[in-house]
mmCIF file of C-alpha atoms and ligand atoms in Angstrom:
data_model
loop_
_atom_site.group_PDB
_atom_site.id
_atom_site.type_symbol
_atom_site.label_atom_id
_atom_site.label_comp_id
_atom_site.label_asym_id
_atom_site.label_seq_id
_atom_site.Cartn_x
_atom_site.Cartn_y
_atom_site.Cartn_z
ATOM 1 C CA UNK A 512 12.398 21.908 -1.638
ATOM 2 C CA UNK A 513 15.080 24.475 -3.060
ATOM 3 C CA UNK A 514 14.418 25.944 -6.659
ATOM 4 C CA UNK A 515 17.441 23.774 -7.641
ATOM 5 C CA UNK A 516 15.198 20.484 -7.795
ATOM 6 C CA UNK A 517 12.367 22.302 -9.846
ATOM 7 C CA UNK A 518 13.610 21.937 -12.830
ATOM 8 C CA UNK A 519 13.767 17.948 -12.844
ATOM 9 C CA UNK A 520 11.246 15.746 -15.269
ATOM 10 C CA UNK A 521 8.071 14.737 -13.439
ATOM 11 C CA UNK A 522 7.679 11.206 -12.136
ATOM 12 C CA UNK A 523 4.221 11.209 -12.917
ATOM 13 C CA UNK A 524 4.340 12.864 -16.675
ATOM 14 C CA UNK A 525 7.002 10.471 -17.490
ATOM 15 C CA UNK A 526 4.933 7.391 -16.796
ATOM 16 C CA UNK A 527 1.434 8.312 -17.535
ATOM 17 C CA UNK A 528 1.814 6.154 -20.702
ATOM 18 C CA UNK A 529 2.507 3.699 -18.294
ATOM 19 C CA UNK A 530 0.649 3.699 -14.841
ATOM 20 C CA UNK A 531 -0.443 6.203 -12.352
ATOM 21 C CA UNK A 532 2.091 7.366 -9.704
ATOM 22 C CA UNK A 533 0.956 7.152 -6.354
ATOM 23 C CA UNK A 534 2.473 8.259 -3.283
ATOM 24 C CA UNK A 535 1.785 7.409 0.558
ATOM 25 C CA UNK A 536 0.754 10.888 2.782
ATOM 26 C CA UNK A 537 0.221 11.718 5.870
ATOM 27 C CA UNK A 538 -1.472 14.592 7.743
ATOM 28 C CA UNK A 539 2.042 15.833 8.015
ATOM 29 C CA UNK A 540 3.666 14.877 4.578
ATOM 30 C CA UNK A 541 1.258 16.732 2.751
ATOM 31 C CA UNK A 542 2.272 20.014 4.051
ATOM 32 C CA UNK A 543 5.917 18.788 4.168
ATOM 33 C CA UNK A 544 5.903 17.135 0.882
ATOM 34 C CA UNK A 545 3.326 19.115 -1.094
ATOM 35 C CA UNK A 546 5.898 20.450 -3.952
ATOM 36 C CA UNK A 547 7.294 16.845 -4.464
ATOM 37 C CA UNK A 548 3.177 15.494 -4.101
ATOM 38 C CA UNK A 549 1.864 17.924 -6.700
ATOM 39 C CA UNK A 550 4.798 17.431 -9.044
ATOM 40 C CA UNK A 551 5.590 14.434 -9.549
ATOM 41 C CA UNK A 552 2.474 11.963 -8.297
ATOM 42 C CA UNK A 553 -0.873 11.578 -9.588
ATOM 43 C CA UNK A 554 -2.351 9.485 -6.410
ATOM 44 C CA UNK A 555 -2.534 9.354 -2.893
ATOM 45 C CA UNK A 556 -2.819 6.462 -0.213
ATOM 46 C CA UNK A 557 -3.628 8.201 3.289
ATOM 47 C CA UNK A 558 -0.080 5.465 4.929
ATOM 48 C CA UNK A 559 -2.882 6.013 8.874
ATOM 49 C CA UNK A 560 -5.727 8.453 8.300
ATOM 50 C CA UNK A 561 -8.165 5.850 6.994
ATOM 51 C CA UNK A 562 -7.263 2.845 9.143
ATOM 52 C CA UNK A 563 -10.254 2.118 11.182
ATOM 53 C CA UNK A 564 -8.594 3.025 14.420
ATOM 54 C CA UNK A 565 -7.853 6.437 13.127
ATOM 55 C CA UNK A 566 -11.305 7.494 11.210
ATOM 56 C CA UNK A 567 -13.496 5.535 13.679
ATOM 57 C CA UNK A 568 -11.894 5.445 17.093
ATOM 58 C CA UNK A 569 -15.276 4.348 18.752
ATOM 59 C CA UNK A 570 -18.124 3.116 17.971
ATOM 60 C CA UNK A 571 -19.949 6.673 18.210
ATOM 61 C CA UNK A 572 -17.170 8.466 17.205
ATOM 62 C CA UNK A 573 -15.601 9.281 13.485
ATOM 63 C CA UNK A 574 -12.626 11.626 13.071
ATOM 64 C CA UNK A 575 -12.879 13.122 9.355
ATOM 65 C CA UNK A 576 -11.051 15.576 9.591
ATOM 66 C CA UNK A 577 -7.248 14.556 8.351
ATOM 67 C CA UNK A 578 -9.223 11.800 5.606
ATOM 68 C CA UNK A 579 -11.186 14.729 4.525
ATOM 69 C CA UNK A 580 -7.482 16.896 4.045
ATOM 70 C CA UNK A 581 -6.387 14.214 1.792
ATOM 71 C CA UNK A 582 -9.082 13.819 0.007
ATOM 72 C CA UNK A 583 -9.653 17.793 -0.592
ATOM 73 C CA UNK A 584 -5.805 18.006 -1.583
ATOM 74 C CA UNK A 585 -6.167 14.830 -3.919
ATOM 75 C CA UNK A 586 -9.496 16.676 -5.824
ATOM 76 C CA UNK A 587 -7.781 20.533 -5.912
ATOM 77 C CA UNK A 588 -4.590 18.461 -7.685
ATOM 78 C CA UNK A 589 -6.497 16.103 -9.727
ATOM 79 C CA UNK A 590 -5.050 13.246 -8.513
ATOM 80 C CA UNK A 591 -6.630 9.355 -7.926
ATOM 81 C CA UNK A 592 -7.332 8.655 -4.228
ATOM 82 C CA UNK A 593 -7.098 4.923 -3.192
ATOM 83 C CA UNK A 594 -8.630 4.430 -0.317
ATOM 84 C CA UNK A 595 -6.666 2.218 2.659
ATOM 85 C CA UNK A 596 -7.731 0.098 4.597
ATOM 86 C CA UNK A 597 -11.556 -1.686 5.267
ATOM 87 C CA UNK A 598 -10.930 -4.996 7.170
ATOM 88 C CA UNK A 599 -7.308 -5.517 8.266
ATOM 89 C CA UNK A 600 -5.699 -7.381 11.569
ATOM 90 C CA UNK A 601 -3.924 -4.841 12.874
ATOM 91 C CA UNK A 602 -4.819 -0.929 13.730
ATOM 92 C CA UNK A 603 -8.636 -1.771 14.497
ATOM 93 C CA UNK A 604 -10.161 -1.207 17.329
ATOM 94 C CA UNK A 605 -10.624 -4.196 19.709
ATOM 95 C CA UNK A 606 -13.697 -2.807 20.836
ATOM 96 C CA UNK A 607 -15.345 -3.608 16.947
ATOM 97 C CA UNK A 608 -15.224 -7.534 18.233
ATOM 98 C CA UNK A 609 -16.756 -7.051 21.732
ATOM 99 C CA UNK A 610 -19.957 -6.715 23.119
ATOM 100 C CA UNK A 611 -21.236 -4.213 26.050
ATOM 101 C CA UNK A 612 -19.782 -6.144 28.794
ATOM 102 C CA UNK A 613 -16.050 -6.407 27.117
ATOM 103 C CA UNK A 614 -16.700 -10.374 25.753
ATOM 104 C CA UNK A 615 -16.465 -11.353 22.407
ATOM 105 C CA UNK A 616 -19.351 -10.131 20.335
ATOM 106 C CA UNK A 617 -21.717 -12.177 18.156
ATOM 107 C CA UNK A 618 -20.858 -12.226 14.253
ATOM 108 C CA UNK A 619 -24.087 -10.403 13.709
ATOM 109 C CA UNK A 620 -23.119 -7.753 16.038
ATOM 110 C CA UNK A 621 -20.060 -7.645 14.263
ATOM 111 C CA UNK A 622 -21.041 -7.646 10.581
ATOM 112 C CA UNK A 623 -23.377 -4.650 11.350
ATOM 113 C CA UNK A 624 -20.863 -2.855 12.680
ATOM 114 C CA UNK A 625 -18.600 -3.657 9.754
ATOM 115 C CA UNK A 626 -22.091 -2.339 7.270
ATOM 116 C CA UNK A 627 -22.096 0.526 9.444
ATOM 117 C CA UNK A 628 -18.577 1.549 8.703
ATOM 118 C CA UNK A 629 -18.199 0.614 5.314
ATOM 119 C CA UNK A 630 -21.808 2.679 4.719
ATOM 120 C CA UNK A 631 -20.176 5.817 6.233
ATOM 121 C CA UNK A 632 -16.837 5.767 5.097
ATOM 122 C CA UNK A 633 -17.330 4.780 1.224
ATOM 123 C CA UNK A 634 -20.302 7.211 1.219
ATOM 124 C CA UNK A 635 -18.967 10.067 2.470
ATOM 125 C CA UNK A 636 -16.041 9.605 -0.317
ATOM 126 C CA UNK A 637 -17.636 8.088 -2.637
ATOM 127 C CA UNK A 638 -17.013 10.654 -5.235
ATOM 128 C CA UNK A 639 -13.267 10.929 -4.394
ATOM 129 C CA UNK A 640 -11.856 7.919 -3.594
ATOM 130 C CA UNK A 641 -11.776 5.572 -6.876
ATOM 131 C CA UNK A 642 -10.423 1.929 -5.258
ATOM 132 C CA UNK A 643 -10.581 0.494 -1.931
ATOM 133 C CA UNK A 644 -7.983 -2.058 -0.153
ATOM 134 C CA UNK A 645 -11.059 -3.924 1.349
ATOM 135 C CA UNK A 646 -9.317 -6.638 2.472
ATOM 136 C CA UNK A 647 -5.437 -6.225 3.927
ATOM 137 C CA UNK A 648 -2.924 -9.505 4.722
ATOM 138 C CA UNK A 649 -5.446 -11.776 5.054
ATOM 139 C CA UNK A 650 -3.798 -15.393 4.078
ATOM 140 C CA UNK A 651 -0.795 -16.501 6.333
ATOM 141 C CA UNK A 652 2.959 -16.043 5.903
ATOM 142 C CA UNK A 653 4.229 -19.503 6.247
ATOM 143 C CA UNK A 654 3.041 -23.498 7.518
ATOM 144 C CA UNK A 655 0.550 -25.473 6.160
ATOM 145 C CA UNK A 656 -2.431 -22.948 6.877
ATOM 146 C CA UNK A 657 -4.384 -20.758 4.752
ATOM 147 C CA UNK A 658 -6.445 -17.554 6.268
ATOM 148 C CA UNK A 659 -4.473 -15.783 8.783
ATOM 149 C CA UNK A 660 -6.267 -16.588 11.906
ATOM 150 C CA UNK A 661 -7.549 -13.072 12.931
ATOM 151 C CA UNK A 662 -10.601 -11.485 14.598
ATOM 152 C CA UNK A 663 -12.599 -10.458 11.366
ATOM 153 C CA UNK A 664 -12.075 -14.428 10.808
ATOM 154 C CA UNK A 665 -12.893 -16.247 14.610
ATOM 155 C CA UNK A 666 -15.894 -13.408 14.606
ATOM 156 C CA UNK A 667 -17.623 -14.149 11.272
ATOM 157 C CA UNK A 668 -16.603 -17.226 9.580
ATOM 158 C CA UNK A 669 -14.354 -18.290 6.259
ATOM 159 C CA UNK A 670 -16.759 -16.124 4.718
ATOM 160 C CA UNK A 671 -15.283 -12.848 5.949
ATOM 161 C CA UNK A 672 -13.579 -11.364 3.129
ATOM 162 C CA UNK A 673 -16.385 -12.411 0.693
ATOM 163 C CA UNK A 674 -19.029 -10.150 3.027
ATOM 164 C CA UNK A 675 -16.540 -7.400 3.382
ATOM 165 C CA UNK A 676 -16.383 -7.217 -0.662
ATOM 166 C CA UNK A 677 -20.117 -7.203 -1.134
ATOM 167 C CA UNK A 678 -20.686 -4.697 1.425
ATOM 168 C CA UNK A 679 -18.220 -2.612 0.139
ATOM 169 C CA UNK A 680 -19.867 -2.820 -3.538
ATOM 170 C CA UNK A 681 -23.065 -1.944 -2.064
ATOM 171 C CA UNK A 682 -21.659 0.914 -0.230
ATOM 172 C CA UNK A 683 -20.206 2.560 -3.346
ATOM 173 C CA UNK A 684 -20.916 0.717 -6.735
ATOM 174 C CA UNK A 685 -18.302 2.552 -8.780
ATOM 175 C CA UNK A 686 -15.412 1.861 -6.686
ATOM 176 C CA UNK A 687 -12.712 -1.143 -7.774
ATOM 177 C CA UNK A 688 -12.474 -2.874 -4.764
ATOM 178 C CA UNK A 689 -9.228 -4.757 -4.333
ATOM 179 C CA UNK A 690 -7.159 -7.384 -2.134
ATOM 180 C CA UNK A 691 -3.649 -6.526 -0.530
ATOM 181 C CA UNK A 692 -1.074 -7.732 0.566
ATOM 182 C CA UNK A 693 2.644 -8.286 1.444
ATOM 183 C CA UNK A 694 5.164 -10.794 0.855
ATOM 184 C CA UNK A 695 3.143 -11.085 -2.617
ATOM 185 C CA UNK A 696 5.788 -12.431 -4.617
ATOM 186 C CA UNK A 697 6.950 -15.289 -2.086
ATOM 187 C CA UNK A 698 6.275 -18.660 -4.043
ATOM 188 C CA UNK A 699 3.867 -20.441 -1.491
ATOM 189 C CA UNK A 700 2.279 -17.000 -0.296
ATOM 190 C CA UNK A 701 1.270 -15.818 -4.164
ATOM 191 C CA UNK A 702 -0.093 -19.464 -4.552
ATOM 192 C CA UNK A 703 -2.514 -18.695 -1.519
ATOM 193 C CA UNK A 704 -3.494 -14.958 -2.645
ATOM 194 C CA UNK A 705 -4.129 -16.326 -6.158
ATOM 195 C CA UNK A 706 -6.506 -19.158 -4.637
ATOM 196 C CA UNK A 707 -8.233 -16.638 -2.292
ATOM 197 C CA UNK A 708 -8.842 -14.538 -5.278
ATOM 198 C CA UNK A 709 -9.208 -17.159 -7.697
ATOM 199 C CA UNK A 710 -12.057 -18.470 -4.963
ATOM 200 C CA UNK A 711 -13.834 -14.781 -4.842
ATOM 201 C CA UNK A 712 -13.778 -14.457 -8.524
ATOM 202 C CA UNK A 713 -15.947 -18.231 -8.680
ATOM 203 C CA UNK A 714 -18.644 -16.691 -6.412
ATOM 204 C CA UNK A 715 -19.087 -13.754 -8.101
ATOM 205 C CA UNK A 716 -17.997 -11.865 -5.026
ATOM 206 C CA UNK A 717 -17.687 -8.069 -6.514
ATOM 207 C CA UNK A 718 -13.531 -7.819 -6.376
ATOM 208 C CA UNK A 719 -11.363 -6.097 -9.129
ATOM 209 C CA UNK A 720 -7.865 -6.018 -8.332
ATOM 210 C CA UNK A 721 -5.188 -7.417 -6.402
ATOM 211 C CA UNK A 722 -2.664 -4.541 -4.258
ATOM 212 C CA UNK A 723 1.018 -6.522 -4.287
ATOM 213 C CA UNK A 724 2.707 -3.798 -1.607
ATOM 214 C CA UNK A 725 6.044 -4.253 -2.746
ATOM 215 C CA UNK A 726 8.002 -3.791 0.776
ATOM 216 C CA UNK A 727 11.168 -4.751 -1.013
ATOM 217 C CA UNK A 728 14.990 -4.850 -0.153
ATOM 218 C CA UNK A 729 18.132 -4.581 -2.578
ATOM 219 C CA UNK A 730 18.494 -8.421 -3.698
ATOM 220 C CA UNK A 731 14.776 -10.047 -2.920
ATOM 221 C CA UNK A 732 12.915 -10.490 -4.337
ATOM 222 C CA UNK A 733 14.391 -11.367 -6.902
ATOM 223 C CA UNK A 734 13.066 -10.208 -10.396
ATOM 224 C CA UNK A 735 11.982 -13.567 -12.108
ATOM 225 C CA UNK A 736 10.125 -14.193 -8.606
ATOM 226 C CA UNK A 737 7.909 -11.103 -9.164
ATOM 227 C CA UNK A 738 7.796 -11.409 -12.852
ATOM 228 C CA UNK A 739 6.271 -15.164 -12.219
ATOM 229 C CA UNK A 740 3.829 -13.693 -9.231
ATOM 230 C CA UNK A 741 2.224 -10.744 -11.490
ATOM 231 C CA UNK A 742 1.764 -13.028 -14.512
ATOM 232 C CA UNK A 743 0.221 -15.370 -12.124
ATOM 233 C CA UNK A 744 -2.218 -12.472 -10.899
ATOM 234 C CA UNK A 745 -3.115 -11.139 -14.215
ATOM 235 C CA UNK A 746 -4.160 -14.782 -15.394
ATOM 236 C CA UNK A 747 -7.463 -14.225 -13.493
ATOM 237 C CA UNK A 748 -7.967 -11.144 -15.703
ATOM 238 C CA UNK A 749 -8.219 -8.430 -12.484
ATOM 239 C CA UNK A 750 -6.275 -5.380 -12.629
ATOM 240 C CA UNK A 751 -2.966 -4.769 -10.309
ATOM 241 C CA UNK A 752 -1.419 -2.169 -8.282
ATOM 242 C CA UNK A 753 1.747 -2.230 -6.759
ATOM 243 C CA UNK A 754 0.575 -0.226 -3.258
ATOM 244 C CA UNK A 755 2.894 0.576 -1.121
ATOM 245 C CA UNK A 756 6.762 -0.047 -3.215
ATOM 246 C CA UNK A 757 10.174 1.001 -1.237
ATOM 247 C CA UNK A 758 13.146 -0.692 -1.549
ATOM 248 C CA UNK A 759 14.913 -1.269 1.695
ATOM 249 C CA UNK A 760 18.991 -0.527 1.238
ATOM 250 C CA UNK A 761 19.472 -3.685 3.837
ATOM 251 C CA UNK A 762 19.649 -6.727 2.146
ATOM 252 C CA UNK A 763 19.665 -10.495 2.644
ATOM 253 C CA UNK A 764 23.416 -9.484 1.539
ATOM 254 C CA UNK A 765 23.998 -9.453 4.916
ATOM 255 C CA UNK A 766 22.578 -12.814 5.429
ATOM 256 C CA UNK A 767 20.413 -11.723 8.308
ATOM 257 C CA UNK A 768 17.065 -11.563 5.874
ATOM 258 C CA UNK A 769 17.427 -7.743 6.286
ATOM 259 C CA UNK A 770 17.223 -7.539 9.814
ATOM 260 C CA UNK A 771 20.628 -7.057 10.843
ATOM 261 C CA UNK A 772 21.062 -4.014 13.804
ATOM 262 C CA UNK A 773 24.239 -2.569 12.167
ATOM 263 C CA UNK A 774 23.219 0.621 10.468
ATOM 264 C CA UNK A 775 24.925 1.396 6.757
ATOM 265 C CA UNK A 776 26.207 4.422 5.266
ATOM 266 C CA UNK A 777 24.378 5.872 2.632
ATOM 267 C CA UNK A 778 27.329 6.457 0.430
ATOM 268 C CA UNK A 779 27.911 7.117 -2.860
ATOM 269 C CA UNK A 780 27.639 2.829 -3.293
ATOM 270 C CA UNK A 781 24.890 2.314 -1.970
ATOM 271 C CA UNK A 782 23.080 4.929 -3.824
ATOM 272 C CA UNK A 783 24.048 3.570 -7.090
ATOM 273 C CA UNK A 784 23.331 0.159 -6.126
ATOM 274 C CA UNK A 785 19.683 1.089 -5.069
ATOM 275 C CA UNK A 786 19.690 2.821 -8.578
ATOM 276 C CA UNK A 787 20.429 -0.604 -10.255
ATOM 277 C CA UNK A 788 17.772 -2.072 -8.590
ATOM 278 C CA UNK A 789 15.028 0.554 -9.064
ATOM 279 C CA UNK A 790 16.101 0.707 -12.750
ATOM 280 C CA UNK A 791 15.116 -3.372 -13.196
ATOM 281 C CA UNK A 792 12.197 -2.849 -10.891
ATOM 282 C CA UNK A 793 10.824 -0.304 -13.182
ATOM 283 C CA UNK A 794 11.555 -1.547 -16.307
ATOM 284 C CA UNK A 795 10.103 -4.794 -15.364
ATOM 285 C CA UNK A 796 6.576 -3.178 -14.484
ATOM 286 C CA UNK A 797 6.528 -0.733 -17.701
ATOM 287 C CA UNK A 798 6.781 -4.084 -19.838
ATOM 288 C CA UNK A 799 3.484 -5.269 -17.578
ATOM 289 C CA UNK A 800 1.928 -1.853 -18.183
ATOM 290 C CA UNK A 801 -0.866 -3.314 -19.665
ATOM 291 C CA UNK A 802 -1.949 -5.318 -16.416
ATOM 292 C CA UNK A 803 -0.047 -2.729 -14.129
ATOM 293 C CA UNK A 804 -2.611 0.586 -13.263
ATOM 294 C CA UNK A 805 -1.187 2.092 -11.098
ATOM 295 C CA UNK A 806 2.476 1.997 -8.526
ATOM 296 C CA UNK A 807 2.660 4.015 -5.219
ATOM 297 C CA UNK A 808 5.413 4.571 -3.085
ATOM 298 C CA UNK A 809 5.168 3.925 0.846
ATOM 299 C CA UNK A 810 6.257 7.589 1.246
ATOM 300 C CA UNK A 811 7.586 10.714 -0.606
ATOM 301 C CA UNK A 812 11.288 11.166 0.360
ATOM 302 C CA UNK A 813 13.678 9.453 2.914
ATOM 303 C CA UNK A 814 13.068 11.839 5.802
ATOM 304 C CA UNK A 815 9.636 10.146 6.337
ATOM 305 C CA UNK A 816 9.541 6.525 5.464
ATOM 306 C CA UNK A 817 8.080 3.684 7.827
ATOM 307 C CA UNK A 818 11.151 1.638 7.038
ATOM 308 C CA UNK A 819 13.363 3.901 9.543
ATOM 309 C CA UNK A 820 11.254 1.241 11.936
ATOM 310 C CA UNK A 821 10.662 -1.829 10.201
ATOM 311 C CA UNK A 822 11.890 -4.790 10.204
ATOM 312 C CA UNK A 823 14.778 -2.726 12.547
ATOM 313 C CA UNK A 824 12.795 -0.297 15.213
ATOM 314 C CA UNK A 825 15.292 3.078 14.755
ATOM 315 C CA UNK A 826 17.732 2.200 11.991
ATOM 316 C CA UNK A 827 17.587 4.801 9.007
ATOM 317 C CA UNK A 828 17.072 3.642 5.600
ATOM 318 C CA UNK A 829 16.623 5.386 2.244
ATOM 319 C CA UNK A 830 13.922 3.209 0.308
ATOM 320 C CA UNK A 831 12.388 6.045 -1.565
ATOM 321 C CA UNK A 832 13.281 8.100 -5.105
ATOM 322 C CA UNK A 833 14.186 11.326 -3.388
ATOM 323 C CA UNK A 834 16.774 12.025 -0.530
ATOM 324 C CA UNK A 835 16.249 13.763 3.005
ATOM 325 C CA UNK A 836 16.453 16.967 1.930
ATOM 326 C CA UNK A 837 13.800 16.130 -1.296
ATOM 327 C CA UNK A 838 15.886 16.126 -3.778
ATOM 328 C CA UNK A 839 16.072 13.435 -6.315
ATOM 329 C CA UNK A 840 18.168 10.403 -5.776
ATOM 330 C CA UNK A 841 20.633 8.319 -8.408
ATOM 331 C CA UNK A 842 17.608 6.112 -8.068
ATOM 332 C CA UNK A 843 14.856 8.847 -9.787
ATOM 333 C CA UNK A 844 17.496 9.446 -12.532
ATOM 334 C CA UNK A 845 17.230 5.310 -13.146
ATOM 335 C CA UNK A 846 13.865 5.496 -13.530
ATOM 336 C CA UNK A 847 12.932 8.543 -15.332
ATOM 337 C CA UNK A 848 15.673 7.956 -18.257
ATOM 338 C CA UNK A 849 14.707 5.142 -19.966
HETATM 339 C C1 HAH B 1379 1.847 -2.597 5.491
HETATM 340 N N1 HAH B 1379 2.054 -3.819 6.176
HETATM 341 C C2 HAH B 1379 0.442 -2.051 5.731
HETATM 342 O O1 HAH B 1379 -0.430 -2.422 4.688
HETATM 343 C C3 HAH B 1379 0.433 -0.529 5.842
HETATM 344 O O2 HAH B 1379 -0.862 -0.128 6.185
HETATM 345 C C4 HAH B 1379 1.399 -0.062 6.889
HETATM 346 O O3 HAH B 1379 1.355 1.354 7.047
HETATM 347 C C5 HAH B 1379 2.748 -0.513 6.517
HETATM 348 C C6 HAH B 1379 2.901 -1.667 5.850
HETATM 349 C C7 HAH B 1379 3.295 -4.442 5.877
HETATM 350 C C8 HAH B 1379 3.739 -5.523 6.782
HETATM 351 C C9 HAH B 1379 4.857 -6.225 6.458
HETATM 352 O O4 HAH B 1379 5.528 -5.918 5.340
HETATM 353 C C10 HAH B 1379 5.320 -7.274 7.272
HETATM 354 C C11 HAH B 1379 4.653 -7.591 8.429
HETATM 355 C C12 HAH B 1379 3.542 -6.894 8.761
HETATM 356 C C13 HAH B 1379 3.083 -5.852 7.948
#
């Protein structure tokens, strides 16, 4: 970062009347992106180091050590830690669902290995880390269906996500364990999020939040859509975070639902229309502050940002407040002058 940017507002000062900033690191970022981290957000995510598949590669095996870089950067900055992700579909071992001889294991199997993790990783943080994603994308996109048909569910039952809550209480009391997921604001998807939740909350199963990510484009959604889906969240009186926000500059303008190949130029345009948007998007949330905790970006600046791959594997986009180089976009300005 060049002394030019330092003398910008912080992010995170600006909105502490509102919510905590977070941002998304990685073992990399938080070298790369320390001055913009320790300026101007007040909470990481680790976007890989926590993933099963990357703090437990094997069944005898933990790596620490990048988790435990977060975590120490997070405590010597005073910043919130949430913790991502317990029991999620993707980036999980396969070996956590099969037995010795490479078949499917029995739930019991299973569910102690799931005790075993949660025991170890929520202990060894359990100081540090003040809310866990327990529970990522579990209810289907689309059809008739309701629980995404994963391993976690054909290995122990319906009852999955309500054992992987309780353990997780038991593992670290204090911690506010939430649900995420994407897609959040999609009419029939909220409805099935709110009933999962809704469900959890009627057992007494220890949950305290729901995580809307907030993988969003230019035009969608659009703004009444969300409005409608956090209203409908905060009815059942848990808190929410928005978890991992960016705002893709390829939108269903292009009437390809974002996925078109062709890749734009950032211009001058296109900056100020990703302004616009940010400057809704934010004003939206700060008049939910009161049900709102907390928002974290999927990433600090645009030269590191998982959307340079998704939906479109290799075409660069510029979701994030500050620019390539770290500097702060049109789209920082719209949200710190308000
Ligand atoms: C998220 N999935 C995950 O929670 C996060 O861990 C990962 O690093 C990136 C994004 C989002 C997602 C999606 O928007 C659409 C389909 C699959 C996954």
């Amino acid at each position: 970062m060049t002394d030019t940017y330092r003398n910008i507002p912080s992010l995170s000062e600006r909105y502490r009347p509102y919510f905590r900033i977070g941002a998304a690191v990685n073992a990399k970022s938080l070298n790369t992106h320390r001055d913009l981290l320790v300026t101007h957000f007040n909470s990481v995510t680790a976007e890989n180091e926590m993933k099963w598949e990357e703090i437990h590669p094997e069944q005898d095996r933990y790596e620490f050590a990048k988790a435990d870089a977060l975590v120490n950067f997070a405590r010597e900055h005073g910043m919130f830690v949430r913790g991502h992700t317990l029991v999620w579909h993707n980036q999980t071992p396969a070996a956590v669902f099969l037995d010795d001889l490479g078949q499917t294991a029995t739930a019991a199997v299973v569910e102690r290995r799931l005790e075993e993790h949660v025991a170890t990783v929520l202990g060894r943080y359990h100081n540090d880390i003040g809310c866990w994603d327990v529970v990522n994308e579990a209810v289907v996109d689309a059809g008739t269906g309701f629980l995404r048909d994963s391993r976690w569910l054909q290995t122990l039952g319906d009852d999955y996500i309500a054992k992987a809550f309780r353990i997780a209480h038991q593992a670290a009391p204090d911690a506010l364990l939430f649900y995420n997921d994407y897609n959040e604001t999609k009419p029939d998807k909220s409805e099935r999020i709110y009933k999962l939740v809704a469900g959890l909350l009627d057992e007494g199963v220890p949950i305290h939040g729901i995580g809307m990510q907030g993988h969003w484009m230019l035009d969608d959604p659009a703004l009444d859509e969300i409005v409608r889906a956090i209203d409908r969240y905060a009815s059942l009186g848990v808190r929410l975070h928005i978890t991992e926000l960016d705002v893709s500059v390829y939108g269903n303008v292009h009437g390809t639902g974002g996925q078109s190949q062709e890749v734009l130029p950032y211009d001058d345009e296109l900056a100020k229309r990703l302004a616009e948007r940010y400057r809704s998007l934010f004003s939206l949330l700060r008049a939910r502050k009161d049900v709102i905790e907390s928002v974290t970006f999927w990433g600090v600046a645009d030269d590191d940002t998982w959307r340079d791959n998704f939906p479109v594997r290799g075409r660069k986009d510029w979701p994030l407040l500050f620019d390539v180089n770290h500097g702060p976009k049109q789209a920082f300005w719209s949200v710190v002058e308000f």
